[in-house]
Amino acid sequence: MHLHKYEKIWLIFGIGSLIFFLAVLGVAAFAFGHQPPSHMTTVDSQNLDEDPVWSNPGLEKIDENTYRARLIAQAFGYDPGVIEVPEGATVYFEVTSKDVVHSFTIPGTNVNMMITPGHVNMTSHTFTESGEYLVLCNEYCGTGHHYMQMTIEVIPQ
Ligand code: CUA
């Protein structure tokens, strides 16, 4: 079979890119342990009030500058509606939904996750700058969707 020179270059380029990107993916997954956000922690969304872990959502200090924020998303807000952390704090967010699919999005940061009922959705963020951070819902969840928000107050140290 005769291949034109440009066809060969194009084939080598195509196959080369495929191998390159699969290698990048493989190194990220197996050498650096990158993986999609965990959806492995489940919870009974109908009985959050009786769940010892979820009956009292809010902020919990883990150590010096590390916090865990357990938050419940529901139409049309988050519980609690405000949390306060000091500047420089790393916050591990664990968010679940009481009803339908919502999102937990902090504009201007990399925090943007879907909140699915029955799952504990996790992410973390280090707040290096003080100020008031708005949290928004990005998933259409009903008539009050556009009012759904909470705030994170990052207090200067
Ligand atoms: Cu919750 Cu949109």
Short mmCIF file of C-alpha atoms and ligand atoms in Angstrom, two decimals:
data_model
loop_
_atom_site.label_atom_id
_atom_site.label_comp_id
_atom_site.label_asym_id
_atom_site.label_seq_id
_atom_site.Cartn_x
_atom_site.Cartn_y
_atom_site.Cartn_z
CA MET A 1 0.00 0.00 0.00
CA HIS A 2 1.39 3.36 -0.95
CA LEU A 3 0.96 6.22 1.51
CA HIS A 4 1.54 9.79 0.56
CA LYS A 5 4.24 11.53 2.61
CA TYR A 6 1.77 13.97 4.23
CA GLU A 7 -0.57 11.11 5.01
CA LYS A 8 2.27 9.34 6.83
CA ILE A 9 3.15 12.47 8.83
CA TRP A 10 -0.49 12.92 9.74
CA LEU A 11 -0.85 9.27 10.82
CA ILE A 12 2.32 9.41 12.93
CA PHE A 13 1.11 12.66 14.51
CA GLY A 14 -2.35 11.21 15.22
CA ILE A 15 -1.15 7.93 16.70
CA GLY A 16 1.66 9.73 18.54
CA SER A 17 -0.81 12.14 20.22
CA LEU A 18 -3.06 9.25 21.18
CA ILE A 19 -0.18 7.42 22.86
CA PHE A 20 1.04 10.64 24.49
CA PHE A 21 -2.32 11.54 26.02
CA LEU A 22 -2.97 7.98 27.20
CA ALA A 23 0.47 8.03 28.84
CA VAL A 24 -0.34 11.37 30.55
CA LEU A 25 -3.62 9.89 31.81
CA GLY A 26 -1.89 6.71 32.99
CA VAL A 27 0.85 8.57 34.87
CA ALA A 28 -1.72 10.91 36.50
CA ALA A 29 -3.94 8.00 37.54
CA PHE A 30 -1.38 5.42 38.65
CA ALA A 31 1.71 7.40 39.63
CA PHE A 32 0.01 10.50 41.12
CA GLY A 33 -3.20 8.82 42.21
CA HIS A 34 -5.53 11.34 40.55
CA GLN A 35 -9.09 10.13 40.38
CA PRO A 36 -12.59 11.51 39.97
CA PRO A 37 -14.17 12.91 43.17
CA SER A 38 -15.36 10.08 45.38
CA HIS A 39 -19.00 9.17 45.28
CA MET A 40 -18.37 6.12 47.39
CA THR A 41 -19.63 7.52 50.69
CA THR A 42 -23.37 7.10 50.80
CA VAL A 43 -25.98 8.38 53.22
CA ASP A 44 -29.72 7.96 53.69
CA SER A 45 -30.99 11.29 52.34
CA GLN A 46 -34.47 10.70 53.84
CA ASN A 47 -33.17 10.47 57.40
CA LEU A 48 -30.42 13.08 57.67
CA ASP A 49 -32.02 14.49 60.86
CA GLU A 50 -31.64 11.14 62.65
CA ASP A 51 -28.15 10.49 61.30
CA PRO A 52 -25.64 11.24 64.10
CA VAL A 53 -23.15 12.56 61.53
CA TRP A 54 -25.61 14.79 59.68
CA SER A 55 -28.14 15.90 62.32
CA ASN A 56 -25.91 18.82 63.27
CA PRO A 57 -24.17 20.08 60.11
CA GLY A 58 -21.59 22.83 60.28
CA LEU A 59 -17.94 23.60 60.74
CA GLU A 60 -15.59 21.46 62.77
CA LYS A 61 -11.95 22.23 63.54
CA ILE A 62 -9.66 19.31 62.75
CA ASP A 63 -6.33 20.89 63.63
CA GLU A 64 -4.47 24.21 63.58
CA ASN A 65 -5.55 25.42 60.16
CA THR A 66 -7.76 22.62 58.93
CA TYR A 67 -11.51 22.44 59.09
CA ARG A 68 -14.24 20.10 57.99
CA ALA A 69 -17.47 21.65 56.79
CA ARG A 70 -20.43 19.31 56.65
CA LEU A 71 -23.17 21.05 54.74
CA ILE A 72 -26.63 20.02 53.65
CA ALA A 73 -28.01 21.37 50.39
CA GLN A 74 -31.76 21.54 50.03
CA ALA A 75 -34.28 23.55 48.07
CA PHE A 76 -33.36 26.42 48.23
CA GLY A 77 -30.39 26.94 50.48
CA TYR A 78 -27.57 25.37 52.43
CA ASP A 79 -27.50 24.39 56.08
CA PRO A 80 -25.77 26.25 57.68
CA GLY A 81 -26.12 29.39 55.58
CA VAL A 82 -22.89 31.00 56.78
CA ILE A 83 -19.58 29.60 57.93
CA GLU A 84 -16.57 31.52 59.21
CA VAL A 85 -12.97 30.41 58.83
CA PRO A 86 -9.66 32.23 59.38
CA GLU A 87 -7.55 33.32 56.43
CA GLY A 88 -5.22 30.54 55.26
CA ALA A 89 -7.55 27.78 56.44
CA THR A 90 -7.96 24.61 54.44
CA VAL A 91 -11.55 23.49 54.47
CA TYR A 92 -12.58 19.95 53.62
CA PHE A 93 -16.12 20.19 52.35
CA GLU A 94 -18.49 17.27 52.75
CA VAL A 95 -21.80 18.12 51.19
CA THR A 96 -24.96 16.11 50.68
CA SER A 97 -28.47 16.87 49.51
CA LYS A 98 -31.75 16.37 51.34
CA ASP A 99 -33.86 16.36 48.20
CA VAL A 100 -32.75 16.83 44.60
CA VAL A 101 -29.50 17.43 42.72
CA HIS A 102 -27.88 20.76 43.57
CA SER A 103 -24.38 22.08 43.18
CA PHE A 104 -21.78 23.63 45.44
CA THR A 105 -19.89 26.24 43.53
CA ILE A 106 -17.56 28.95 44.81
CA PRO A 107 -17.01 31.36 41.90
CA GLY A 108 -13.37 32.32 41.40
CA THR A 109 -12.08 29.04 42.87
CA ASN A 110 -11.79 25.48 41.62
CA VAL A 111 -14.64 24.41 43.89
CA ASN A 112 -17.55 23.31 41.73
CA MET A 113 -19.24 20.02 42.47
CA MET A 114 -22.57 18.43 41.92
CA ILE A 115 -24.45 17.55 45.10
CA THR A 116 -26.39 14.35 44.72
CA PRO A 117 -28.85 13.02 47.30
CA GLY A 118 -27.66 9.78 48.89
CA HIS A 119 -24.00 10.63 48.38
CA VAL A 120 -21.44 12.58 50.35
CA ASN A 121 -19.67 14.81 47.85
CA MET A 122 -16.23 15.97 48.89
CA THR A 123 -13.72 18.59 47.89
CA SER A 124 -11.32 20.93 49.66
CA HIS A 125 -10.07 24.46 49.30
CA THR A 126 -7.47 26.65 51.00
CA PHE A 127 -8.69 30.20 51.50
CA THR A 128 -5.53 32.25 51.10
CA GLU A 129 -7.37 35.58 50.80
CA SER A 130 -9.77 36.99 53.32
CA GLY A 131 -13.18 38.21 52.32
CA GLU A 132 -16.70 37.03 51.76
CA TYR A 133 -17.07 34.09 49.40
CA LEU A 134 -20.39 33.42 47.80
CA VAL A 135 -21.49 29.82 47.30
CA LEU A 136 -23.96 29.22 44.50
CA CYS A 137 -26.09 26.40 43.16
CA ASN A 138 -25.37 25.69 39.51
CA GLU A 139 -27.87 22.90 38.95
CA TYR A 140 -31.45 23.88 38.21
CA CYS A 141 -33.32 22.56 41.24
CA GLY A 142 -36.69 24.28 41.17
CA THR A 143 -38.42 27.65 41.26
CA GLY A 144 -36.09 29.07 43.92
CA HIS A 145 -32.90 27.85 42.27
CA HIS A 146 -31.57 31.35 41.56
CA TYR A 147 -31.91 32.31 45.25
CA MET A 148 -29.96 29.31 46.46
CA GLN A 149 -26.72 30.48 48.06
CA MET A 150 -24.63 30.63 51.21
CA THR A 151 -21.55 32.57 52.27
CA ILE A 152 -18.14 31.68 53.58
CA GLU A 153 -16.59 34.46 55.66
CA VAL A 154 -12.81 34.31 55.59
CA ILE A 155 -11.56 36.40 58.51
CA PRO A 156 -8.19 38.20 58.16
CA GLN A 157 -5.53 36.92 60.57
CU1 CUA B 1 -30.07 24.09 44.19
CU2 CUA B 1 -30.23 25.03 42.04
#
